[in-house]
């Protein structure tokens, strides 16, 4: 009797043979870093850009997206800062005058012209602010000993105490908004990018 042939039959479907080393769920092989990210959040600028894309697909709206958001951020934060300073009895513009004097260092004195140049205000606009702040006892104006036609503007003790409190209140509002949206690394990167953009725009 002849020897029986060896059974060389293979499975009908090789794919049915399980490899123990192969995960049952293909999703398990995905790199966590490459998993699909959540959908990007949208803001009002996105809607504006999409409208332009539909009407004028030839336009590059990158600059519009950036500056549109800068304008909206400035307005939104300006409103929040105004509320923070209002609780201390001053406006945002009045805080700017007091803060400019404070950060100039002791004796916290500048000329009206220096204040106007720093805050980009006209002489008339600065005079109005100084009148109100002097009336509230937050600063005083005195003759400039080096210029008979000039004046010096100096913080009073009351003004110094108020601006110290105000700068803390304002920074708290800004910091809350920033840290809610960005981590330290992102904030640093944004600072560098905005600095470059500002330098290029103001030159």
PDB file of C-alpha atoms in Angstrom:
ATOM      1  CA  UNK A   1       0.000   0.000   0.000  1.00  0.00           C
ATOM      2  CA  UNK A   2       1.344   3.395  -0.963  1.00  0.00           C
ATOM      3  CA  UNK A   3       2.069   5.990   1.728  1.00  0.00           C
ATOM      4  CA  UNK A   4      -0.621   8.523   2.380  1.00  0.00           C
ATOM      5  CA  UNK A   5       0.323  12.016   0.991  1.00  0.00           C
ATOM      6  CA  UNK A   6       0.958  14.665   3.546  1.00  0.00           C
ATOM      7  CA  UNK A   7      -1.904  17.065   4.028  1.00  0.00           C
ATOM      8  CA  UNK A   8      -0.667  20.255   2.374  1.00  0.00           C
ATOM      9  CA  UNK A   9      -4.073  21.909   2.426  1.00  0.00           C
ATOM     10  CA  UNK A  10      -4.038  25.586   3.442  1.00  0.00           C
ATOM     11  CA  UNK A  11      -6.901  27.539   5.033  1.00  0.00           C
ATOM     12  CA  UNK A  12      -9.427  28.690   2.451  1.00  0.00           C
ATOM     13  CA  UNK A  13      -8.931  32.315   3.529  1.00  0.00           C
ATOM     14  CA  UNK A  14      -5.483  33.153   4.864  1.00  0.00           C
ATOM     15  CA  UNK A  15      -6.904  36.355   6.321  1.00  0.00           C
ATOM     16  CA  UNK A  16      -8.941  34.224   8.723  1.00  0.00           C
ATOM     17  CA  UNK A  17      -5.766  33.031  10.430  1.00  0.00           C
ATOM     18  CA  UNK A  18      -5.187  35.214  13.459  1.00  0.00           C
ATOM     19  CA  UNK A  19      -1.728  36.448  14.270  1.00  0.00           C
ATOM     20  CA  UNK A  20      -1.471  36.676  18.082  1.00  0.00           C
ATOM     21  CA  UNK A  21       0.879  39.621  17.718  1.00  0.00           C
ATOM     22  CA  UNK A  22      -1.609  41.570  15.634  1.00  0.00           C
ATOM     23  CA  UNK A  23      -4.132  43.699  17.593  1.00  0.00           C
ATOM     24  CA  UNK A  24      -7.740  42.819  16.985  1.00  0.00           C
ATOM     25  CA  UNK A  25      -8.716  46.465  16.698  1.00  0.00           C
ATOM     26  CA  UNK A  26      -6.785  48.375  14.052  1.00  0.00           C
ATOM     27  CA  UNK A  27      -7.480  51.584  15.963  1.00  0.00           C
ATOM     28  CA  UNK A  28      -5.115  50.331  18.652  1.00  0.00           C
ATOM     29  CA  UNK A  29      -2.189  50.755  16.259  1.00  0.00           C
ATOM     30  CA  UNK A  30      -2.762  54.492  15.920  1.00  0.00           C
ATOM     31  CA  UNK A  31      -0.132  56.776  17.378  1.00  0.00           C
ATOM     32  CA  UNK A  32      -1.870  58.870  20.100  1.00  0.00           C
ATOM     33  CA  UNK A  33      -0.106  61.957  18.758  1.00  0.00           C
ATOM     34  CA  UNK A  34      -1.703  61.386  15.355  1.00  0.00           C
ATOM     35  CA  UNK A  35      -5.244  60.770  16.514  1.00  0.00           C
ATOM     36  CA  UNK A  36      -7.822  63.087  15.086  1.00  0.00           C
ATOM     37  CA  UNK A  37      -7.938  66.396  16.934  1.00  0.00           C
ATOM     38  CA  UNK A  38     -11.179  68.057  18.039  1.00  0.00           C
ATOM     39  CA  UNK A  39     -12.758  70.405  15.530  1.00  0.00           C
ATOM     40  CA  UNK A  40     -11.250  73.874  15.552  1.00  0.00           C
ATOM     41  CA  UNK A  41     -13.280  76.431  17.468  1.00  0.00           C
ATOM     42  CA  UNK A  42     -14.789  79.239  15.414  1.00  0.00           C
ATOM     43  CA  UNK A  43     -14.990  82.958  16.098  1.00  0.00           C
ATOM     44  CA  UNK A  44     -16.751  85.859  14.322  1.00  0.00           C
ATOM     45  CA  UNK A  45     -13.688  86.523  12.156  1.00  0.00           C
ATOM     46  CA  UNK A  46     -14.004  83.050  10.645  1.00  0.00           C
ATOM     47  CA  UNK A  47     -17.491  83.907   9.394  1.00  0.00           C
ATOM     48  CA  UNK A  48     -16.262  87.160   7.831  1.00  0.00           C
ATOM     49  CA  UNK A  49     -13.385  85.420   6.078  1.00  0.00           C
ATOM     50  CA  UNK A  50     -15.675  82.680   4.749  1.00  0.00           C
ATOM     51  CA  UNK A  51     -18.018  85.291   3.279  1.00  0.00           C
ATOM     52  CA  UNK A  52     -15.117  86.963   1.469  1.00  0.00           C
ATOM     53  CA  UNK A  53     -13.893  83.574   0.259  1.00  0.00           C
ATOM     54  CA  UNK A  54     -17.298  82.917  -1.277  1.00  0.00           C
ATOM     55  CA  UNK A  55     -17.562  86.355  -2.909  1.00  0.00           C
ATOM     56  CA  UNK A  56     -13.904  86.985  -3.733  1.00  0.00           C
ATOM     57  CA  UNK A  57     -11.990  83.695  -3.795  1.00  0.00           C
ATOM     58  CA  UNK A  58      -9.045  85.528  -5.364  1.00  0.00           C
ATOM     59  CA  UNK A  59      -8.291  87.426  -2.126  1.00  0.00           C
ATOM     60  CA  UNK A  60      -5.674  86.346   0.402  1.00  0.00           C
ATOM     61  CA  UNK A  61      -7.369  87.246   3.692  1.00  0.00           C
ATOM     62  CA  UNK A  62      -4.560  86.183   6.045  1.00  0.00           C
ATOM     63  CA  UNK A  63      -3.856  89.767   7.154  1.00  0.00           C
ATOM     64  CA  UNK A  64      -7.583  90.378   7.650  1.00  0.00           C
ATOM     65  CA  UNK A  65      -7.798  87.368   9.946  1.00  0.00           C
ATOM     66  CA  UNK A  66      -4.868  88.508  12.081  1.00  0.00           C
ATOM     67  CA  UNK A  67      -5.678  92.209  12.389  1.00  0.00           C
ATOM     68  CA  UNK A  68      -9.395  91.533  12.713  1.00  0.00           C
ATOM     69  CA  UNK A  69      -8.684  89.460  15.792  1.00  0.00           C
ATOM     70  CA  UNK A  70      -6.241  92.030  17.159  1.00  0.00           C
ATOM     71  CA  UNK A  71      -8.903  94.746  16.849  1.00  0.00           C
ATOM     72  CA  UNK A  72     -11.544  92.603  18.528  1.00  0.00           C
ATOM     73  CA  UNK A  73      -9.191  91.610  21.341  1.00  0.00           C
ATOM     74  CA  UNK A  74      -8.252  95.239  21.961  1.00  0.00           C
ATOM     75  CA  UNK A  75     -11.900  96.282  22.121  1.00  0.00           C
ATOM     76  CA  UNK A  76     -12.990  93.384  24.337  1.00  0.00           C
ATOM     77  CA  UNK A  77     -10.104  93.806  26.768  1.00  0.00           C
ATOM     78  CA  UNK A  78     -10.501  97.583  26.736  1.00  0.00           C
ATOM     79  CA  UNK A  79     -14.073  97.160  27.946  1.00  0.00           C
ATOM     80  CA  UNK A  80     -12.980  94.792  30.729  1.00  0.00           C
ATOM     81  CA  UNK A  81     -10.201  97.128  31.825  1.00  0.00           C
ATOM     82  CA  UNK A  82     -12.598 100.067  31.867  1.00  0.00           C
ATOM     83  CA  UNK A  83     -14.835  98.166  34.294  1.00  0.00           C
ATOM     84  CA  UNK A  84     -11.893  97.283  36.522  1.00  0.00           C
ATOM     85  CA  UNK A  85     -10.774 100.923  36.778  1.00  0.00           C
ATOM     86  CA  UNK A  86     -14.311 102.247  37.157  1.00  0.00           C
ATOM     87  CA  UNK A  87     -14.521 100.379  40.447  1.00  0.00           C
ATOM     88  CA  UNK A  88     -11.680 102.618  41.672  1.00  0.00           C
ATOM     89  CA  UNK A  89     -13.283 105.834  40.434  1.00  0.00           C
ATOM     90  CA  UNK A  90     -11.118 106.447  37.356  1.00  0.00           C
ATOM     91  CA  UNK A  91     -11.417 105.886  33.626  1.00  0.00           C
ATOM     92  CA  UNK A  92      -9.025 103.909  31.488  1.00  0.00           C
ATOM     93  CA  UNK A  93      -7.612 107.130  30.028  1.00  0.00           C
ATOM     94  CA  UNK A  94      -7.042 108.582  33.482  1.00  0.00           C
ATOM     95  CA  UNK A  95      -5.319 105.377  34.561  1.00  0.00           C
ATOM     96  CA  UNK A  96      -2.954 105.740  31.602  1.00  0.00           C
ATOM     97  CA  UNK A  97      -1.848 109.175  32.850  1.00  0.00           C
ATOM     98  CA  UNK A  98      -1.307 107.965  36.417  1.00  0.00           C
ATOM     99  CA  UNK A  99       0.479 104.822  35.234  1.00  0.00           C
ATOM    100  CA  UNK A 100       2.797 106.791  32.965  1.00  0.00           C
ATOM    101  CA  UNK A 101       3.832 108.961  35.905  1.00  0.00           C
ATOM    102  CA  UNK A 102       4.220 105.916  38.173  1.00  0.00           C
ATOM    103  CA  UNK A 103       6.464 103.932  35.859  1.00  0.00           C
ATOM    104  CA  UNK A 104       8.690 106.953  35.238  1.00  0.00           C
ATOM    105  CA  UNK A 105      10.114 106.363  38.724  1.00  0.00           C
ATOM    106  CA  UNK A 106      10.590 108.738  41.612  1.00  0.00           C
ATOM    107  CA  UNK A 107       9.767 111.573  41.950  1.00  0.00           C
ATOM    108  CA  UNK A 108       6.958 110.482  39.545  1.00  0.00           C
ATOM    109  CA  UNK A 109       7.161 113.756  37.622  1.00  0.00           C
ATOM    110  CA  UNK A 110       6.878 114.510  33.905  1.00  0.00           C
ATOM    111  CA  UNK A 111       5.977 117.492  31.772  1.00  0.00           C
ATOM    112  CA  UNK A 112       2.580 117.675  30.046  1.00  0.00           C
ATOM    113  CA  UNK A 113       4.417 117.419  26.735  1.00  0.00           C
ATOM    114  CA  UNK A 114       6.114 114.189  27.768  1.00  0.00           C
ATOM    115  CA  UNK A 115       2.784 112.751  28.872  1.00  0.00           C
ATOM    116  CA  UNK A 116       1.122 113.763  25.601  1.00  0.00           C
ATOM    117  CA  UNK A 117       3.897 112.173  23.532  1.00  0.00           C
ATOM    118  CA  UNK A 118       3.809 108.916  25.495  1.00  0.00           C
ATOM    119  CA  UNK A 119       0.029 108.584  25.357  1.00  0.00           C
ATOM    120  CA  UNK A 120      -0.301 109.979  21.812  1.00  0.00           C
ATOM    121  CA  UNK A 121      -2.746 112.667  22.942  1.00  0.00           C
ATOM    122  CA  UNK A 122      -3.234 116.229  21.773  1.00  0.00           C
ATOM    123  CA  UNK A 123      -2.410 119.038  24.184  1.00  0.00           C
ATOM    124  CA  UNK A 124      -6.105 119.761  24.623  1.00  0.00           C
ATOM    125  CA  UNK A 125      -6.934 116.137  25.356  1.00  0.00           C
ATOM    126  CA  UNK A 126      -4.165 115.920  27.942  1.00  0.00           C
ATOM    127  CA  UNK A 127      -5.211 119.165  29.624  1.00  0.00           C
ATOM    128  CA  UNK A 128      -8.711 117.777  30.167  1.00  0.00           C
ATOM    129  CA  UNK A 129      -7.396 114.662  31.846  1.00  0.00           C
ATOM    130  CA  UNK A 130      -4.964 116.591  34.018  1.00  0.00           C
ATOM    131  CA  UNK A 131      -7.706 118.978  35.135  1.00  0.00           C
ATOM    132  CA  UNK A 132      -9.897 116.111  36.298  1.00  0.00           C
ATOM    133  CA  UNK A 133      -7.103 114.196  38.025  1.00  0.00           C
ATOM    134  CA  UNK A 134      -5.802 117.305  39.772  1.00  0.00           C
ATOM    135  CA  UNK A 135      -9.303 118.133  40.938  1.00  0.00           C
ATOM    136  CA  UNK A 136      -9.524 114.656  42.459  1.00  0.00           C
ATOM    137  CA  UNK A 137      -6.253 115.188  44.328  1.00  0.00           C
ATOM    138  CA  UNK A 138      -4.415 112.465  42.389  1.00  0.00           C
ATOM    139  CA  UNK A 139      -1.728 114.715  40.901  1.00  0.00           C
ATOM    140  CA  UNK A 140      -0.539 118.296  41.048  1.00  0.00           C
ATOM    141  CA  UNK A 141       0.881 120.717  38.530  1.00  0.00           C
ATOM    142  CA  UNK A 142       3.694 123.078  39.466  1.00  0.00           C
ATOM    143  CA  UNK A 143       6.038 125.479  37.640  1.00  0.00           C
ATOM    144  CA  UNK A 144       9.053 123.885  35.983  1.00  0.00           C
ATOM    145  CA  UNK A 145      12.137 125.251  37.783  1.00  0.00           C
ATOM    146  CA  UNK A 146      14.141 124.876  34.576  1.00  0.00           C
ATOM    147  CA  UNK A 147      11.611 126.464  32.226  1.00  0.00           C
ATOM    148  CA  UNK A 148       9.626 129.536  33.246  1.00  0.00           C
ATOM    149  CA  UNK A 149       6.951 128.744  30.669  1.00  0.00           C
ATOM    150  CA  UNK A 150       6.747 125.046  31.510  1.00  0.00           C
ATOM    151  CA  UNK A 151       4.913 122.919  34.030  1.00  0.00           C
ATOM    152  CA  UNK A 152       5.674 119.702  35.872  1.00  0.00           C
ATOM    153  CA  UNK A 153       3.050 117.079  36.676  1.00  0.00           C
ATOM    154  CA  UNK A 154       3.612 114.973  39.796  1.00  0.00           C
ATOM    155  CA  UNK A 155       1.714 112.136  41.455  1.00  0.00           C
ATOM    156  CA  UNK A 156       0.381 112.907  44.922  1.00  0.00           C
ATOM    157  CA  UNK A 157       0.497 110.293  47.685  1.00  0.00           C
ATOM    158  CA  UNK A 158      -3.168 109.632  47.060  1.00  0.00           C
ATOM    159  CA  UNK A 159      -2.535 109.217  43.342  1.00  0.00           C
ATOM    160  CA  UNK A 160       0.370 106.863  43.975  1.00  0.00           C
ATOM    161  CA  UNK A 161      -1.718 104.656  46.253  1.00  0.00           C
ATOM    162  CA  UNK A 162      -4.552 104.558  43.737  1.00  0.00           C
ATOM    163  CA  UNK A 163      -2.414 103.652  40.734  1.00  0.00           C
ATOM    164  CA  UNK A 164      -0.718 100.866  42.688  1.00  0.00           C
ATOM    165  CA  UNK A 165      -4.132  99.342  43.342  1.00  0.00           C
ATOM    166  CA  UNK A 166      -5.337  99.972  39.791  1.00  0.00           C
ATOM    167  CA  UNK A 167      -2.373  98.351  38.056  1.00  0.00           C
ATOM    168  CA  UNK A 168      -2.903  95.213  40.127  1.00  0.00           C
ATOM    169  CA  UNK A 169      -6.610  95.125  39.296  1.00  0.00           C
ATOM    170  CA  UNK A 170      -5.972  95.598  35.591  1.00  0.00           C
ATOM    171  CA  UNK A 171      -3.274  92.942  35.436  1.00  0.00           C
ATOM    172  CA  UNK A 172      -5.564  90.467  37.172  1.00  0.00           C
ATOM    173  CA  UNK A 173      -8.162  90.930  34.435  1.00  0.00           C
ATOM    174  CA  UNK A 174      -5.583  90.560  31.663  1.00  0.00           C
ATOM    175  CA  UNK A 175      -3.907  87.536  33.241  1.00  0.00           C
ATOM    176  CA  UNK A 176      -7.209  85.726  33.692  1.00  0.00           C
ATOM    177  CA  UNK A 177      -8.077  86.212  30.021  1.00  0.00           C
ATOM    178  CA  UNK A 178      -4.632  85.085  28.883  1.00  0.00           C
ATOM    179  CA  UNK A 179      -4.233  81.988  31.036  1.00  0.00           C
ATOM    180  CA  UNK A 180      -7.747  80.810  30.221  1.00  0.00           C
ATOM    181  CA  UNK A 181      -6.787  80.539  26.544  1.00  0.00           C
ATOM    182  CA  UNK A 182      -3.019  79.943  26.366  1.00  0.00           C
ATOM    183  CA  UNK A 183      -0.301  78.122  28.260  1.00  0.00           C
ATOM    184  CA  UNK A 184       3.029  79.765  29.109  1.00  0.00           C
ATOM    185  CA  UNK A 185       4.754  78.553  25.953  1.00  0.00           C
ATOM    186  CA  UNK A 186       1.980  79.768  23.673  1.00  0.00           C
ATOM    187  CA  UNK A 187       1.875  83.120  25.459  1.00  0.00           C
ATOM    188  CA  UNK A 188       5.619  83.566  24.985  1.00  0.00           C
ATOM    189  CA  UNK A 189       5.410  82.697  21.301  1.00  0.00           C
ATOM    190  CA  UNK A 190       2.513  85.089  20.787  1.00  0.00           C
ATOM    191  CA  UNK A 191       4.430  87.860  22.554  1.00  0.00           C
ATOM    192  CA  UNK A 192       7.386  87.434  20.196  1.00  0.00           C
ATOM    193  CA  UNK A 193       5.216  87.373  17.079  1.00  0.00           C
ATOM    194  CA  UNK A 194       3.205  90.431  18.091  1.00  0.00           C
ATOM    195  CA  UNK A 195       6.404  92.331  18.896  1.00  0.00           C
ATOM    196  CA  UNK A 196       7.757  91.667  15.397  1.00  0.00           C
ATOM    197  CA  UNK A 197       4.465  92.677  13.823  1.00  0.00           C
ATOM    198  CA  UNK A 198       4.270  95.890  15.867  1.00  0.00           C
ATOM    199  CA  UNK A 199       7.857  96.862  15.060  1.00  0.00           C
ATOM    200  CA  UNK A 200       7.237  96.322  11.358  1.00  0.00           C
ATOM    201  CA  UNK A 201       3.984  98.305  11.475  1.00  0.00           C
ATOM    202  CA  UNK A 202       5.226 101.305  13.482  1.00  0.00           C
ATOM    203  CA  UNK A 203       8.544 101.880  11.721  1.00  0.00           C
TER     204      UNK A 203
END
